[in-house]
CSV table of C-alpha atoms in Angstrom, one decimal:
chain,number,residue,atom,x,y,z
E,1,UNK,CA,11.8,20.1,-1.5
E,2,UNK,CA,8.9,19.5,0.6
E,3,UNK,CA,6.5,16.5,0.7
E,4,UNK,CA,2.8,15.9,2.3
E,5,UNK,CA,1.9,12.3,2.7
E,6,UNK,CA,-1.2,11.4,3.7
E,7,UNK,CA,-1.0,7.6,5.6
E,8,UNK,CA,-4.5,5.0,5.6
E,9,UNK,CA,-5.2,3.1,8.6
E,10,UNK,CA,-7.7,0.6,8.5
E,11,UNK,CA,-8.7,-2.7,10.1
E,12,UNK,CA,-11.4,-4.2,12.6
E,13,UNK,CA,-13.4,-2.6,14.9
E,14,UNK,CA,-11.7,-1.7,18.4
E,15,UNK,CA,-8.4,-3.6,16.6
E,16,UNK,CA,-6.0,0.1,18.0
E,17,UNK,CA,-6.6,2.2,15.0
E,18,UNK,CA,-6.9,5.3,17.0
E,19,UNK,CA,-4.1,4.2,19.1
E,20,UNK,CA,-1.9,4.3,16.3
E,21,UNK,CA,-3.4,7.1,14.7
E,22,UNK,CA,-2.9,9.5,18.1
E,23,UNK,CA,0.5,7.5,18.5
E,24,UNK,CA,1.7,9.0,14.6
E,25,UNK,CA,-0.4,12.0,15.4
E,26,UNK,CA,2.0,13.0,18.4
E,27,UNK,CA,5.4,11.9,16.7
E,28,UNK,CA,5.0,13.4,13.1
E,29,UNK,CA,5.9,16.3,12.2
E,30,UNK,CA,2.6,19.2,10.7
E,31,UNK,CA,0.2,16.1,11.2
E,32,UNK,CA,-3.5,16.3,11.0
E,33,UNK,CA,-6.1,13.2,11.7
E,34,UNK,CA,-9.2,12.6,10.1
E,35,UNK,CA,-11.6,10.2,11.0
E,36,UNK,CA,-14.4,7.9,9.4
E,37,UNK,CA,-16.5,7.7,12.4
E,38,UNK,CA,-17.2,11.1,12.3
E,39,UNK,CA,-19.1,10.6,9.3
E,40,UNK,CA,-21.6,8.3,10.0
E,41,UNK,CA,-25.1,9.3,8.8
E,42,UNK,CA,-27.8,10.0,11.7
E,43,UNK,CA,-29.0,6.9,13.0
E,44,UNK,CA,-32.6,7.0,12.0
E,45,UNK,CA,-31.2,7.1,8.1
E,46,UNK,CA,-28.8,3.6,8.8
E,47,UNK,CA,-30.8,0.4,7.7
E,48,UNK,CA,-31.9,-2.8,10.1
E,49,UNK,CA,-31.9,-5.9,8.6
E,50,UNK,CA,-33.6,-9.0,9.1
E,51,UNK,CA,-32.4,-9.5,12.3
E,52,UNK,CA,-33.3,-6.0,13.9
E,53,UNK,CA,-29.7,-5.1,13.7
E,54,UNK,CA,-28.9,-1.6,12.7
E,55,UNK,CA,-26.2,-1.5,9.6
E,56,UNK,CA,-23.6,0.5,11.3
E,57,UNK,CA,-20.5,-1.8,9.8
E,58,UNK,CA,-21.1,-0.7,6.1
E,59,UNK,CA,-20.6,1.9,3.5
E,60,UNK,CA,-24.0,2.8,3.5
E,61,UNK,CA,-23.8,4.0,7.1
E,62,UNK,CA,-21.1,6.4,5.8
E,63,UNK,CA,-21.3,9.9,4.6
E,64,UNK,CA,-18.1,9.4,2.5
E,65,UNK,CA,-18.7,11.9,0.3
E,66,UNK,CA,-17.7,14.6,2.9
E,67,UNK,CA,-15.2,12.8,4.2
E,68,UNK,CA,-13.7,12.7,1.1
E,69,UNK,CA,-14.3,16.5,0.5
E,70,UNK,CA,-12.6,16.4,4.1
E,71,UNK,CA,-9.7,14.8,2.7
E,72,UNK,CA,-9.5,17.1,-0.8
E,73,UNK,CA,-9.2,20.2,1.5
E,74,UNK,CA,-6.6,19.1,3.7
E,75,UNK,CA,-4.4,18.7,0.4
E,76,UNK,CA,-5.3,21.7,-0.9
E,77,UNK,CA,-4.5,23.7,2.1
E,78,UNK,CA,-1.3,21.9,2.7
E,79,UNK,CA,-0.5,22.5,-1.0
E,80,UNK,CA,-1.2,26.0,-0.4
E,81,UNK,CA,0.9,26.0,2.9
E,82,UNK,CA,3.7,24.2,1.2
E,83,UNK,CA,3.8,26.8,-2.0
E,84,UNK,CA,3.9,29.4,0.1
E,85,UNK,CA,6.9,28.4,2.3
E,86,UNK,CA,8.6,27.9,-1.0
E,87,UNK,CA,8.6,31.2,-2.0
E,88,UNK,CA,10.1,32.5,1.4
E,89,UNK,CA,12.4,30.2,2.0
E,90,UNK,CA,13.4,30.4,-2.0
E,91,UNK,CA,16.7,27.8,-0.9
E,92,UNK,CA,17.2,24.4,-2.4
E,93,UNK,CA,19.6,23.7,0.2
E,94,UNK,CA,16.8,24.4,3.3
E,95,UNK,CA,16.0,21.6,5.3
E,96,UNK,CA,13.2,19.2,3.5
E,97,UNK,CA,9.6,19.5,5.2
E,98,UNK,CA,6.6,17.4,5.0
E,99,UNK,CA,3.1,17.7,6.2
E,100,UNK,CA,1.1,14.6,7.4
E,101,UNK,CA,-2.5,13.4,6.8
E,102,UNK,CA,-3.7,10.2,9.1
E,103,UNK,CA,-6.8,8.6,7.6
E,104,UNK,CA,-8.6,6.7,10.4
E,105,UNK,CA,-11.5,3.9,10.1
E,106,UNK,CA,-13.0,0.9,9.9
E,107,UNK,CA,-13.7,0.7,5.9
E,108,UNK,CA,-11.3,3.1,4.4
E,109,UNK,CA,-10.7,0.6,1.6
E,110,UNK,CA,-14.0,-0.2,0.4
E,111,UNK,CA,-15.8,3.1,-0.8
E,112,UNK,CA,-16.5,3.5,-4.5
E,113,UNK,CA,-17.8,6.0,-6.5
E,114,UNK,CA,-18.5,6.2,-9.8
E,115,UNK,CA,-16.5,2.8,-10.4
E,116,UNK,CA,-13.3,4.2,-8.9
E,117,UNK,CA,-12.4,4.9,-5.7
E,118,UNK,CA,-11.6,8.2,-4.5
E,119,UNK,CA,-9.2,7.3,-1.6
E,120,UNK,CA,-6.8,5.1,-4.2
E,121,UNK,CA,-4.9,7.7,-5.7
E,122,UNK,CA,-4.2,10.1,-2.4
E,123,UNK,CA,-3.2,7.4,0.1
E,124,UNK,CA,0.9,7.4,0.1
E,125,UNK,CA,0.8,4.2,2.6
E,126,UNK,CA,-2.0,2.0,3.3
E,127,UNK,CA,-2.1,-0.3,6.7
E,128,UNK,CA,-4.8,-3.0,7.9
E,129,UNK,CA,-4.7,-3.9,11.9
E,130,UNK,CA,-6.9,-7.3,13.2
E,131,UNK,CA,-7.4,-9.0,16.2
E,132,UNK,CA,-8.6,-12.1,16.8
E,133,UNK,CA,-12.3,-13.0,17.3
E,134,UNK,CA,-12.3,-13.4,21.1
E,135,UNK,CA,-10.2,-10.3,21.6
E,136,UNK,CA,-12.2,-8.0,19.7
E,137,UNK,CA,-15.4,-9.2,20.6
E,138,UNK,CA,-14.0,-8.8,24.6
E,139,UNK,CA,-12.5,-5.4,23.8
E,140,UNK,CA,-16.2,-4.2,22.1
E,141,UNK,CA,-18.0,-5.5,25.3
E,142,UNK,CA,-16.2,-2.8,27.5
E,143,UNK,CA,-16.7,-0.2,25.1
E,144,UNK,CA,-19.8,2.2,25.4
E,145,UNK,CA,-21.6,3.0,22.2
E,146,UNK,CA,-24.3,5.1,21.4
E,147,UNK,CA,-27.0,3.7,21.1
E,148,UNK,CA,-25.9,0.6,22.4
E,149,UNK,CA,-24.7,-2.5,20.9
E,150,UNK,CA,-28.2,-5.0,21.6
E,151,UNK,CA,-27.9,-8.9,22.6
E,152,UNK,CA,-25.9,-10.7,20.0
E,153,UNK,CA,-24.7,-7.9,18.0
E,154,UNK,CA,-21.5,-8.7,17.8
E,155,UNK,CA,-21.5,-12.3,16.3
E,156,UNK,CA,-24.6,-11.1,14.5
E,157,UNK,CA,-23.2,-8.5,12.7
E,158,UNK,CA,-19.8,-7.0,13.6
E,159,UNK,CA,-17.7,-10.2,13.3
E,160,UNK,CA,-19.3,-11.4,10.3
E,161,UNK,CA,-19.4,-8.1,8.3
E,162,UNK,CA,-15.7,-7.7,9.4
E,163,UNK,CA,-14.8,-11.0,7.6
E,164,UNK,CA,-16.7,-10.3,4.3
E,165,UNK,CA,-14.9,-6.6,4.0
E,166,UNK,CA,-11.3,-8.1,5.0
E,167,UNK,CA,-11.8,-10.9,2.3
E,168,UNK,CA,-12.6,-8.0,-0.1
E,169,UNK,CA,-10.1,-5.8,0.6
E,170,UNK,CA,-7.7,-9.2,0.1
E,171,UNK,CA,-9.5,-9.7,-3.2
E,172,UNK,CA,-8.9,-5.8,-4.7
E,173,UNK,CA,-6.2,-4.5,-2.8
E,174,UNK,CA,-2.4,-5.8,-3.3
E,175,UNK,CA,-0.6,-2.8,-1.7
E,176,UNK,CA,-1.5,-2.5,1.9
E,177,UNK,CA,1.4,-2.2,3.4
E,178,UNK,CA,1.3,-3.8,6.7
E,179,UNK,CA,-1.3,-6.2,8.6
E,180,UNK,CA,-0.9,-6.6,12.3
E,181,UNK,CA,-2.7,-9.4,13.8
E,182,UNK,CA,-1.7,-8.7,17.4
E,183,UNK,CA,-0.8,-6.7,20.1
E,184,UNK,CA,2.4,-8.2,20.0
E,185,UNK,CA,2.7,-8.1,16.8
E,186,UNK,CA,1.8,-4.2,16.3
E,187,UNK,CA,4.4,-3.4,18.9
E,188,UNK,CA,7.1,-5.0,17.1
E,189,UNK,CA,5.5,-3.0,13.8
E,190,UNK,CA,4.9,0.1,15.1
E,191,UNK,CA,8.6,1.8,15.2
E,192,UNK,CA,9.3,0.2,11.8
E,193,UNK,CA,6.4,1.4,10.6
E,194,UNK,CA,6.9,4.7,11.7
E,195,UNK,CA,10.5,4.4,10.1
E,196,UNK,CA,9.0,3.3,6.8
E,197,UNK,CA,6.6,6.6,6.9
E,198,UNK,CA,9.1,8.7,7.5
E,199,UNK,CA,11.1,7.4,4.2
E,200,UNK,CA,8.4,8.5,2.0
């Protein structure tokens, strides 16, 4: 019998999502990675507010809609893969084979569409990684962004945006299976984890 799984990993901004999404991407088996912040719109359609800050940590700033296409045809050609080594193997007894999908970004949880959300019913495992305010807000400071984050960005916008989506997701979301909230922490998580993933 073979399986495809496809694994959500979501949490705050510069909090090691894509370190744990390369990490899985190098141990599991037929794994592909997509990520959210490919899909941001061009930055003369993201909105400022009041403030003069551009709205880069919300929905809005997303082209979700092809990511989720992105998403639909990764299962469909896994599906097709999958059917097809079926029929030449044609052996029950043949070693079991699955085929991995890491979803990557910063608001995985949060898009709707239509009053349901598209992501819900593909995502086999669903993980949330935080940091604490200092750490992330030293971590963003060395990271280059384009265009750049201006003064006061961070506690501005970032940090505060990041607490309203978390105290969403918290709100709609009882089944994300793990939250890190350190380094430490997501060391001590991260061969379980990988464990877990591979008992799907």
């Amino acid at each position: 019998m073979m399986k495809q799984f496809i694994i959500g990993i979501s949490g705050i901004t510069n909090g090691g999502k894509t370190t744990l999404a390369n990490r899985l991407l190098k141990l599991l088996p037929n794994c592909s990675l997509i990520c959210q912040d490919d899909y941001f719109k061009p930055d003369s359609d993201i909105e400022t507010d009041e403030n003069g800050f551009k709205q880069y940590d919300t929905i809005e700033a997303l082209d979700m809609e092809t990511m989720i296409k992105a998403v639909h045809s990764w299962i469909k050609l896994s599906q097709d893969v999958l059917a097809m080594e079926e029929k030449k193997e044609m052996c029950s007894t043949c070693e079991e084979k699955a085929y991995f999908l890491i979803v990557e970004g910063f608001l995985l949880y949060h898009y709707k569409n239509y009053y349901c959300r598209p992501l819900e019913n593909v995502l086999n495992r669903k993980y949330f990684l935080s940091i604490p305010y200092e750490e992330s807000k030293q971590r963003r400071s060395r990271r280059i962004y384009n265009p750049p984050d201006p003064p006061g960005y961070f506690d501005g916008h970032v940090w505060p945006m990041f607490l309203k989506h978390k105290k969403e997701m918290e709100e709609t979301h009882s089944d994300i299976a793990s939250q890190f909230t350190s380094k430490a922490a997501k060391r001590k998580c991260w061969s379980p984890s990988l464990g877990i993933i591979h008992l799907m």
